[in-house]
CSV table of C-alpha atoms in Angstrom, one decimal:
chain,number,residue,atom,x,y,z
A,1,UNK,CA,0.0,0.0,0.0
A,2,UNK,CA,1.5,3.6,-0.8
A,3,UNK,CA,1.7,6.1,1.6
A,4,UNK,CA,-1.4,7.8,2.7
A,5,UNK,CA,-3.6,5.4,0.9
A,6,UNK,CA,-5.2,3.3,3.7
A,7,UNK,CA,-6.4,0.3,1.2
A,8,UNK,CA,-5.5,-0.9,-1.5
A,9,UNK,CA,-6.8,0.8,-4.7
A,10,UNK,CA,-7.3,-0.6,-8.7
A,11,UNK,CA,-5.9,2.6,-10.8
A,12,UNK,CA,-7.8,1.2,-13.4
A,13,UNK,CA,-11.0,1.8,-11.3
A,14,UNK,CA,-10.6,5.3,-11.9
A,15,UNK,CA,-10.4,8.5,-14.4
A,16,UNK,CA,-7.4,9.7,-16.4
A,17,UNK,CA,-8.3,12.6,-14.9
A,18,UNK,CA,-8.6,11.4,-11.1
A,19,UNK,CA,-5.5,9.8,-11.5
A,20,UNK,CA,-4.3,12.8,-12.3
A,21,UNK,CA,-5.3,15.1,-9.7
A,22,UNK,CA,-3.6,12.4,-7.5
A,23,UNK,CA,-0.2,12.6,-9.5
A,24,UNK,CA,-0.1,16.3,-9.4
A,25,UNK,CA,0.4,16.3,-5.8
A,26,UNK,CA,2.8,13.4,-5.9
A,27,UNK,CA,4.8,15.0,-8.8
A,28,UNK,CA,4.8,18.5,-6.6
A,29,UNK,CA,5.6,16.6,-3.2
A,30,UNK,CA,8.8,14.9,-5.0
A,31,UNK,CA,10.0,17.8,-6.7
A,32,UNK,CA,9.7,19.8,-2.9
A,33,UNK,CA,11.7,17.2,-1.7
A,34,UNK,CA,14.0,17.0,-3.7
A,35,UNK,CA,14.6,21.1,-3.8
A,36,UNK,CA,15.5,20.9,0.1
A,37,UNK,CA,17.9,18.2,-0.7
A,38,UNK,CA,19.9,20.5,-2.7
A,39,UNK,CA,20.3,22.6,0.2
A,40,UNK,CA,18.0,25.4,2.2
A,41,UNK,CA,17.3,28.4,0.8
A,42,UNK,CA,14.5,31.4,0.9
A,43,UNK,CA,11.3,29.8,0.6
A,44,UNK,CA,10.9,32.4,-2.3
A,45,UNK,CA,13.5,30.7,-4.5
A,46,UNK,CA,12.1,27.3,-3.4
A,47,UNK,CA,9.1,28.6,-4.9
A,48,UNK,CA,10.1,29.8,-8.1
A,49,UNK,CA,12.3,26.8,-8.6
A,50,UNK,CA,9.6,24.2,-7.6
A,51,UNK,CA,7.1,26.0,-10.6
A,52,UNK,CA,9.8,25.6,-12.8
A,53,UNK,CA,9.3,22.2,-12.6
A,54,UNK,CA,5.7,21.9,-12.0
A,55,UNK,CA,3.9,23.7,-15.0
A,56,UNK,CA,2.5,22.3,-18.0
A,57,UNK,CA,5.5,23.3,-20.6
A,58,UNK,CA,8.0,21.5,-17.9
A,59,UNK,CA,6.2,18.3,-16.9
A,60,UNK,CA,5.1,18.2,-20.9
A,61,UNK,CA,9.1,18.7,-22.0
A,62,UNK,CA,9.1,16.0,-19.1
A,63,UNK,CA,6.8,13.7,-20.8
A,64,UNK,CA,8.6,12.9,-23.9
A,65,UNK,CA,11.9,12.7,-22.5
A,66,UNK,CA,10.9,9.7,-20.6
A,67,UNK,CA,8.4,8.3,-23.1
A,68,UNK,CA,11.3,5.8,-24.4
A,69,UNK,CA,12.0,4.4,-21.4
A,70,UNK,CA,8.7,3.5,-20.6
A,71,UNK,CA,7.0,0.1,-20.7
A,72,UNK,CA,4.1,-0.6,-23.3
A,73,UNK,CA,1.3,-0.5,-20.1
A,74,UNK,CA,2.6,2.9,-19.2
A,75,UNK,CA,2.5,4.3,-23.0
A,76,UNK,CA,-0.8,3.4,-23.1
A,77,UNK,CA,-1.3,5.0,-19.2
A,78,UNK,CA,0.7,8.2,-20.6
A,79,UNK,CA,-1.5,8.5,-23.7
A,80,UNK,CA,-4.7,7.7,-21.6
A,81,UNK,CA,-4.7,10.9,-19.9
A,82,UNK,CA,-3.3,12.8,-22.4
A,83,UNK,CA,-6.1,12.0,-24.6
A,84,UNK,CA,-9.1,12.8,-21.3
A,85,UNK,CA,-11.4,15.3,-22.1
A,86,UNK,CA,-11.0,18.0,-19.2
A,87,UNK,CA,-13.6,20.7,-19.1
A,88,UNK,CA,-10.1,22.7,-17.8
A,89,UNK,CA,-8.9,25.5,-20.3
A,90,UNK,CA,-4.7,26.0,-19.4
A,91,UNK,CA,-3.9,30.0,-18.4
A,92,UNK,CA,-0.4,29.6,-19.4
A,93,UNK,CA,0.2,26.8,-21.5
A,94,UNK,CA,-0.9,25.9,-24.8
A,95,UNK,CA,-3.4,23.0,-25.0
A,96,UNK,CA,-0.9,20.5,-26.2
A,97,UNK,CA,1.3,21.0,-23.5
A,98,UNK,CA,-1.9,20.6,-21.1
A,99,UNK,CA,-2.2,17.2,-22.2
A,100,UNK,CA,0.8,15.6,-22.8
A,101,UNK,CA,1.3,17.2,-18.9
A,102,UNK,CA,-2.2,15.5,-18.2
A,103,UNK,CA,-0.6,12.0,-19.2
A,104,UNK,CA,2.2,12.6,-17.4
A,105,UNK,CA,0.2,13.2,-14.0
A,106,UNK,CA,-1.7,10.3,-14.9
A,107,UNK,CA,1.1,7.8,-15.1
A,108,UNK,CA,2.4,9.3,-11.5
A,109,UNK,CA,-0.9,8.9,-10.4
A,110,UNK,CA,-1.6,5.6,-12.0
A,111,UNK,CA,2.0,4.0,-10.4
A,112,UNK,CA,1.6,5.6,-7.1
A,113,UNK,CA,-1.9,4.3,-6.6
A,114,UNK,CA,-1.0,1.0,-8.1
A,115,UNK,CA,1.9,0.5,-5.4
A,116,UNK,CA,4.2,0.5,-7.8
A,117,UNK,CA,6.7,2.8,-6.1
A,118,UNK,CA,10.2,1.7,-7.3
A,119,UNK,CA,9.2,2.4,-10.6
A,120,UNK,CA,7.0,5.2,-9.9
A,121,UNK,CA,10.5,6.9,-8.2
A,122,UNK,CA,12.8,5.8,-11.6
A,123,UNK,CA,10.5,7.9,-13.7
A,124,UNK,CA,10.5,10.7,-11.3
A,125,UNK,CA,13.9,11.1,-10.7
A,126,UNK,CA,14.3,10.7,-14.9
A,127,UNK,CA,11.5,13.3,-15.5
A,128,UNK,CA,13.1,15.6,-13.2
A,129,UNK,CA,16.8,15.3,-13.8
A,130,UNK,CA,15.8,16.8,-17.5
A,131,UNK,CA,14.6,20.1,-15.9
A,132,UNK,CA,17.8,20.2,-13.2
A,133,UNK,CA,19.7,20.1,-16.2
A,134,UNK,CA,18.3,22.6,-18.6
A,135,UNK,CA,18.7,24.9,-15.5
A,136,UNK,CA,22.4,24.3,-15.2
């Protein structure tokens, strides 16, 4: 069982977009975490770097750089959510972007929920290292 979850849970029970509402939060908790382990700074700049990282354009970008190390059940997760139907119009992104983030929320969601956590952490720490590194 995954943390905070109190029962077991079928990811395939639910939404694309429930799923990703749930990775969302999982994606923002990691990248959080991982902020403070590269040292304490002004909330402000923990801020600013943490929505560098969680936006639409970024977790998109995100997206596609992991898309070839993924197996053929989490292209079809990916592609699941980017294809849902949101009644959500994006503010800052373009509606591509929006979606291909969607999938990406919805294969976090869809690993966390499905206790797969080991994976769910490779493809976290892959989808992230692209956006340290076109900061550097």
């Amino acid at each position: 069982m995954s943390l905070f979850l109190r029962k077991q849970l079928n990811p395939n029970d639910y939404s694309p977009l429930a799923l990703a509402y749930l990775g969302d939060c999982v994606y923002d908790l990691f990248v959080r975490a991982r902020l403070l382990e590269e040292g304490n700074r002004l909330v402000t700049q923990l801020h600013t770097e943490a929505v560098g990282s969680v936006n639409a354009k970024a977790q998109s970008e995100a997206a596609h750089f992991i898309e070839d190390m993924l197996t053929e059940n989490e292209v079809r997760v990916l592609k699941w959510g980017r294809n849902a139907k949101s009644n959500t119009t994006p503010k800052h992104a373009s509606v591509t972007d929006y979606r291909w983030a969607t999938g990406l929320e919805t294969l976090i969601g869809y690993l966390y929920m499905d206790n797969q956590i080991e994976r769910l952490c490779e493809i976290l720490e892959a989808a992230y290292k692209i956006r340290r590194d076109d900061t550097k």
